XYZ file of C-alpha atoms in Angstrom:
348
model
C 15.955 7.408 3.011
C 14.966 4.583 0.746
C 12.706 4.522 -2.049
C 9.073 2.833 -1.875
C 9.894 -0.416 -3.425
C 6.971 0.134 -6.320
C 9.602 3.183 -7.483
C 13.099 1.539 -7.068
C 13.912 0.243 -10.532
C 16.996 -1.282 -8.756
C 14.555 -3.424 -6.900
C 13.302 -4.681 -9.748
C 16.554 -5.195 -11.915
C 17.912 -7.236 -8.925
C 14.614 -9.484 -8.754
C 14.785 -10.274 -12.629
C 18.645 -11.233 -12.246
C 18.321 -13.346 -9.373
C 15.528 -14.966 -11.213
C 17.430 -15.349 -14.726
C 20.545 -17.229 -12.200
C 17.899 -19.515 -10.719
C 16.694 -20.806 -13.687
C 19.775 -20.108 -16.191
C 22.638 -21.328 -14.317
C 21.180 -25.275 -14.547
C 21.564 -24.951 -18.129
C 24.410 -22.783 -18.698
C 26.761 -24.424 -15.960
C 28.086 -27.897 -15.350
C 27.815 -29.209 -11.813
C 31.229 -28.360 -10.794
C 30.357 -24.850 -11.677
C 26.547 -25.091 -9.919
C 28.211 -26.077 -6.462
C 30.598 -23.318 -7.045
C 27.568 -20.732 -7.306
C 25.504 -22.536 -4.410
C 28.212 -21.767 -1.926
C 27.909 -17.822 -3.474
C 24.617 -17.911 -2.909
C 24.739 -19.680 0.825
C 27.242 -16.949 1.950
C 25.429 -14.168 0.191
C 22.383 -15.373 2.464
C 24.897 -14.577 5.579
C 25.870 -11.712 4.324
C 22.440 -10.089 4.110
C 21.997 -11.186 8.051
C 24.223 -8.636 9.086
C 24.404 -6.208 5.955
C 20.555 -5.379 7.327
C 21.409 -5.090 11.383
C 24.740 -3.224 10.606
C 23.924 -1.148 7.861
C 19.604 -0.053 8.578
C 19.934 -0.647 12.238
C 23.264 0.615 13.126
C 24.286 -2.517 14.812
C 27.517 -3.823 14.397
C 27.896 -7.631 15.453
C 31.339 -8.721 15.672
C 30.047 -12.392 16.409
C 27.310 -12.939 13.305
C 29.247 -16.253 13.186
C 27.507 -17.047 16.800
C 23.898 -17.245 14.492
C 25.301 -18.940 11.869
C 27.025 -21.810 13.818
C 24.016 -21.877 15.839
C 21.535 -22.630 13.036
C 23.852 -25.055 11.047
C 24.475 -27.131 14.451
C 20.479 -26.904 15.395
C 19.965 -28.261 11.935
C 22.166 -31.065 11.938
C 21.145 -32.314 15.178
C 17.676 -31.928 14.934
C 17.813 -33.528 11.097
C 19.160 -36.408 12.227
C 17.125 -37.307 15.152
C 13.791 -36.789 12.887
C 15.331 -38.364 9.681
C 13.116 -35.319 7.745
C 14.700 -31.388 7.039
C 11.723 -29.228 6.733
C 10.936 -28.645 10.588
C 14.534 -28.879 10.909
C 15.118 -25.656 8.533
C 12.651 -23.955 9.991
C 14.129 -24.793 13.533
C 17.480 -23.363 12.207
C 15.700 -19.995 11.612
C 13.668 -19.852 14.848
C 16.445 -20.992 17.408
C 18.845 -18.533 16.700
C 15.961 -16.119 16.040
C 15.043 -16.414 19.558
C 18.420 -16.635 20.733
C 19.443 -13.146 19.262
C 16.285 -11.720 20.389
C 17.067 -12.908 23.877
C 20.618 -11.632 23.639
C 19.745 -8.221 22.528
C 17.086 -7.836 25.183
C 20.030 -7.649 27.600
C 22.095 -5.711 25.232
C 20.150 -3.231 24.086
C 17.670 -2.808 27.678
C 21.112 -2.988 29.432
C 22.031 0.515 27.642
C 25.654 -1.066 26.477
C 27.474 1.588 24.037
C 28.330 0.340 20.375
C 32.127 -0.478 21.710
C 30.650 -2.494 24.186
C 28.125 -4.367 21.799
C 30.960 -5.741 19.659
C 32.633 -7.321 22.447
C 29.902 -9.055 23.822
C 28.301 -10.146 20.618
C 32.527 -11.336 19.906
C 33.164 -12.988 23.353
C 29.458 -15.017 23.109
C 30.600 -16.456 19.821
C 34.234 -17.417 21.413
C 32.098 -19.471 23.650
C 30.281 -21.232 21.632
C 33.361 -22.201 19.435
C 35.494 -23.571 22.640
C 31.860 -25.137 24.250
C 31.466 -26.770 20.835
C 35.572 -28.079 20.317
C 35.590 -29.812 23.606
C 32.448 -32.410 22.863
C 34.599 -35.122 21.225
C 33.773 -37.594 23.647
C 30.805 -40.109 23.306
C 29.098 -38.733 25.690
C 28.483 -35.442 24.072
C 25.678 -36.500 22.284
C 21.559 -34.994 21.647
C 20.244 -38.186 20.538
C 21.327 -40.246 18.063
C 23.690 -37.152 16.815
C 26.944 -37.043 18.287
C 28.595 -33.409 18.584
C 32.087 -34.601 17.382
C 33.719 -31.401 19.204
C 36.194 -30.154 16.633
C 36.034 -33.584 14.180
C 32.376 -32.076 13.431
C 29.451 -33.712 12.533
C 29.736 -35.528 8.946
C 26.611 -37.386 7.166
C 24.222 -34.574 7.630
C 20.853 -35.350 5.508
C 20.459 -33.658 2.512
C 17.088 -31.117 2.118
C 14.586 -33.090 1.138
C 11.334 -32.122 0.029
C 8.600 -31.582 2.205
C 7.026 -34.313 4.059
C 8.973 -37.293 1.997
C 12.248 -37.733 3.518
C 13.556 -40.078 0.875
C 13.091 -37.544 -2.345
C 16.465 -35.464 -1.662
C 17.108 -32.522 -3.748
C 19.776 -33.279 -6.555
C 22.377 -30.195 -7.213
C 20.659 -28.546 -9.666
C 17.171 -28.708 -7.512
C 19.420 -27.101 -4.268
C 20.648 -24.489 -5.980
C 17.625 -23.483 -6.852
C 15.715 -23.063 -3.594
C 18.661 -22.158 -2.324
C 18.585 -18.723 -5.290
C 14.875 -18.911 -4.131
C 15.474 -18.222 -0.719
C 18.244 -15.482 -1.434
C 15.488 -13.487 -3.594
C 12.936 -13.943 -0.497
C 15.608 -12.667 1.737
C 16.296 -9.945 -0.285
C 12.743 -8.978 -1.092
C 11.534 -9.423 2.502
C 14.744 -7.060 3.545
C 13.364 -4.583 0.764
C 10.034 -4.286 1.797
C 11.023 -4.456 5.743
C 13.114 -1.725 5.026
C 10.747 0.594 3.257
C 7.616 0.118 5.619
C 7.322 2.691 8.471
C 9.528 0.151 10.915
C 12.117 0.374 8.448
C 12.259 4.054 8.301
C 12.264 4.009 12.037
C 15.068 1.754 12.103
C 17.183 4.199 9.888
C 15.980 6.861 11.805
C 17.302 5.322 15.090
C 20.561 4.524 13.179
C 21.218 8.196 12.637
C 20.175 9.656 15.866
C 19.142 7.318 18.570
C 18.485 10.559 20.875
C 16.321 12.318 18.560
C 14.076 9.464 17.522
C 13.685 8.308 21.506
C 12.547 12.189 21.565
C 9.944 11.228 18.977
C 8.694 9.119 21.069
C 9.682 5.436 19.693
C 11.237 2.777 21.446
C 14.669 2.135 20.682
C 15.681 -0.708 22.087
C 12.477 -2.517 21.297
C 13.437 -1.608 17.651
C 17.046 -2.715 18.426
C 15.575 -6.037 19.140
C 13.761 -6.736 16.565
C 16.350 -6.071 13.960
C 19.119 -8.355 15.665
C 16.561 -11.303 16.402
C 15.520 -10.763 12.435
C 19.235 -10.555 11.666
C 20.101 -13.785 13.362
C 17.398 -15.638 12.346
C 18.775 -14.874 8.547
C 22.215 -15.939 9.983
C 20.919 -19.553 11.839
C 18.904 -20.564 7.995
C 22.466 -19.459 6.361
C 24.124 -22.013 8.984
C 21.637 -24.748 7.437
C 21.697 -24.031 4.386
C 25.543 -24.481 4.576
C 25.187 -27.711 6.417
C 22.976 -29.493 4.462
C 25.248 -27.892 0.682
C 28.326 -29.677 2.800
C 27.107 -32.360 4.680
C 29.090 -31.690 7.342
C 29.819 -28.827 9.912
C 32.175 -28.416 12.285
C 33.765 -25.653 15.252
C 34.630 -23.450 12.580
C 31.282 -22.374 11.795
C 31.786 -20.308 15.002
C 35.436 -19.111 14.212
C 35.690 -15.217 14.225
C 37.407 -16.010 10.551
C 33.612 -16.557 9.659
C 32.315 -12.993 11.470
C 35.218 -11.531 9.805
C 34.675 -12.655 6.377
C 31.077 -10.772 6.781
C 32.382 -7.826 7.582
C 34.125 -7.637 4.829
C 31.304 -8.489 2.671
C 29.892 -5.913 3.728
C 32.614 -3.198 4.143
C 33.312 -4.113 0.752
C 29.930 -4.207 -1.174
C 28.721 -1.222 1.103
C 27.088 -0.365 4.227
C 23.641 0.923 3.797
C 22.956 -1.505 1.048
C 21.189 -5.084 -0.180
C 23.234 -5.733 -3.315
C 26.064 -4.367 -2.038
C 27.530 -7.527 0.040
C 25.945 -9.914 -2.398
C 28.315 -8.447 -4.721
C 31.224 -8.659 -2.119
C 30.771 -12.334 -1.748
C 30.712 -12.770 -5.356
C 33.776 -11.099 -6.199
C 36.020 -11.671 -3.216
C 34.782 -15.357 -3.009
C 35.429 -16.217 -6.343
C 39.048 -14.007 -6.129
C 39.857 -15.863 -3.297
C 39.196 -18.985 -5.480
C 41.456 -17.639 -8.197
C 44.175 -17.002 -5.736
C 44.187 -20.519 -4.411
C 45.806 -21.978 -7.279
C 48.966 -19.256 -7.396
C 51.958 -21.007 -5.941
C 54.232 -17.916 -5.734
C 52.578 -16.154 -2.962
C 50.287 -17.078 -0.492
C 46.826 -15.989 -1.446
C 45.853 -14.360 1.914
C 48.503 -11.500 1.612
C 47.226 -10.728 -2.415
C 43.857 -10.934 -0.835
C 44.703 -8.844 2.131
C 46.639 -6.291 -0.273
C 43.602 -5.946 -2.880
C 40.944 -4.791 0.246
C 43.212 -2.757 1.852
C 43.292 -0.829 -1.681
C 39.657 -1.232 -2.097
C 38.597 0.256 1.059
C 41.215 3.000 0.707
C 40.383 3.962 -2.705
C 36.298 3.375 -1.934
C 35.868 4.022 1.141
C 31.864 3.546 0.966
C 32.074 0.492 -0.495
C 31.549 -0.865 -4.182
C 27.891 -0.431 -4.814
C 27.568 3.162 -3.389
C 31.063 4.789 -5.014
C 29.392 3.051 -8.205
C 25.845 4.656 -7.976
C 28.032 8.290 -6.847
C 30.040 8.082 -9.803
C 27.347 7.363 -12.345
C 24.664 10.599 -10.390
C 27.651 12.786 -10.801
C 28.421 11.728 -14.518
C 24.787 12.403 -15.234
C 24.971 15.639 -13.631
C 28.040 17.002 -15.184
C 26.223 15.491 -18.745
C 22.885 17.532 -18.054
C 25.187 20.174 -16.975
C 26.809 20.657 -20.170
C 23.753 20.467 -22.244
C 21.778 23.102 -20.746
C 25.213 25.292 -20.746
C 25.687 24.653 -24.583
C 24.998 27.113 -26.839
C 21.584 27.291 -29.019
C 22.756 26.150 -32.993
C 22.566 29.024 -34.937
C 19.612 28.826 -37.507
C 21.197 28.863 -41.261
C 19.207 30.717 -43.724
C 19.167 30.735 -47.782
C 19.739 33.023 -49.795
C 18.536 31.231 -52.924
């Protein structure tokens, strides 16, 4: 069960780093290095959409990439009919909100088992990549935005700040609402998670049987976590679309569901900082790897998480926390088993 947030000092440690990036990393990094970190923090954003339906709600999307392609296309096409990005983010949060909520009604009120859940929520996202690569044609257009099928759509406007479309956001001035944003994520996850729907959310993760029994709806609860989930997912999608400029198909790919799963997998289930971690690490390995010309990149990639999941099977973050309980243990251990020193008298 977790802690009340007012007695997690994790909570708080995690708060005052993500802080300390968002205002640090202008000054300590050169803009090369800032876009670098933007797309960490973008992803990390993702990863949090499904670290908090898979890992407190027991729901295992196969297709988060369905939510994210759905908010990055909603807030390209929407941006560039209005010529303004605030109602445009928001939109990216609240379509695929709505859209997940809408799709879990009939998953969850439809009884499907947890097999049955990853197919759909796999095949829906297949969809929307092959409805989305054949709309190359002129015609496929929502306005003045033409789909692009799998060219994409390039020349997406950059956020700018509320109300005044002509004062974009520079870098340095992205980065940090998009940092912002990852530490209201990850407090708003916190908090959700602590409060009595969180608990029953866990709860229904362990036993679904027993806490129907209890009395609580399940599937409502089911609901409400994917629809939160996805709406995460949809503002990732923008937020990637408006760091790039562009967006394309492959927003939908099941490369992109995969990659969060393994975020996850690797930082650990059951956790917050866990996948941001993940996407730090693999991310920036992945990164390192790119510029080996010996071996392709994917198989030393593929090799190191095969290892990692063998070796810590609960991912990072948890095998981390057990390791450092049980050294504490085996330390307070010792010092209540050692001997009293012996008190050494005079004689003089």
């Amino acid at each position: 069960m977790e802690k009340p947030v007012a007695k997690d000092p994790g909570f708080y440690i995690m708060v005052l780093i993500g802080l300390l990036i968002m205002f640090g990393a202008p000054i300590w990094f050169d803009l090369f290095a800032i876009m670098q970190v933007t797309q960490y923090v973008v992803l990390s954003v993702y990863a949090l959409s499904l670290a908090y339906i898979w890992g407190f709600g027991g729901i295992l999307s196969f297709g988060q990439s369905c939510f994210f392609g759905l908010g990055a296309y909603t807030f390209a096409v929407s941006s560039i009919n209005i010529g303004e990005t605030t109602f445009p983010f928001i939109l990216s949060f609240v379509l695929p909100a709505a859209f997940g909520a809408a799709l879990g009604y009939f998953m969850f009120y439809g009884r499907l088992s947890d097999v049955y859940l990853g197919v759909v929520t796999m095949v829906v996202t297949l969809i929307f990549w092959k409805i989305i690569n054949h709309t190359a044609g002129p015609e496929y257009s929502i306005g003045d935005a033409r789909l692009g099928g799998f060219n994409g759509i390039p020349s997406i406007p950059i956020l700018n700040m509320p109300g005044d479309p002509d004062a974009w956001l520079d870098p340095a001035q992205m980065f940090k609402f998009f940092m912002f944003l990852l530490i209201v994520v990850y407090i708003g996850l916190r908090v959700l998670i602590a409060s009595d729907f969180g608990r029953v959310s866990v709860g229904i993760r362990e036993n679904e049987t027993r806490s129907s029994l209890l009395g609580y709806d399940v599937r409502r609860h089911k609901v409400i976590i994917f629809a939160i989930g996805s709406g995460i997912a949809g503002m990732a999608g923008a937020m990637w679309a408006t760091y790039q400029t562009f967006i394309d198909p492959n927003a939908f790919s099941l490369e992109m569901s995969a990659k969060a799963l393994i975020w996850v997998m690797a930082g650990g289930v059951g956790t917050l900082a866990g996948p941001i971690l993940g996407v730090i690490l693999l991310q920036w390995l992945s990164l390192k790897l790119g510029t080996l010309q010996f071996l392709n990149n994917f198989v030393i990639l593929g090799a190191i998480l095969m290892v990692l999941v063998l070796a810590l099977p609960r991912g990072l973050v948890p095998s981390v926390k057990h390791w450092a309980l049980t050294g504490w243990e085996m330390f307070r251990r010792r010092e209540r088993a050692a001997p009293p020193a012996k008190e050494v008298t005079s004689d003089v």
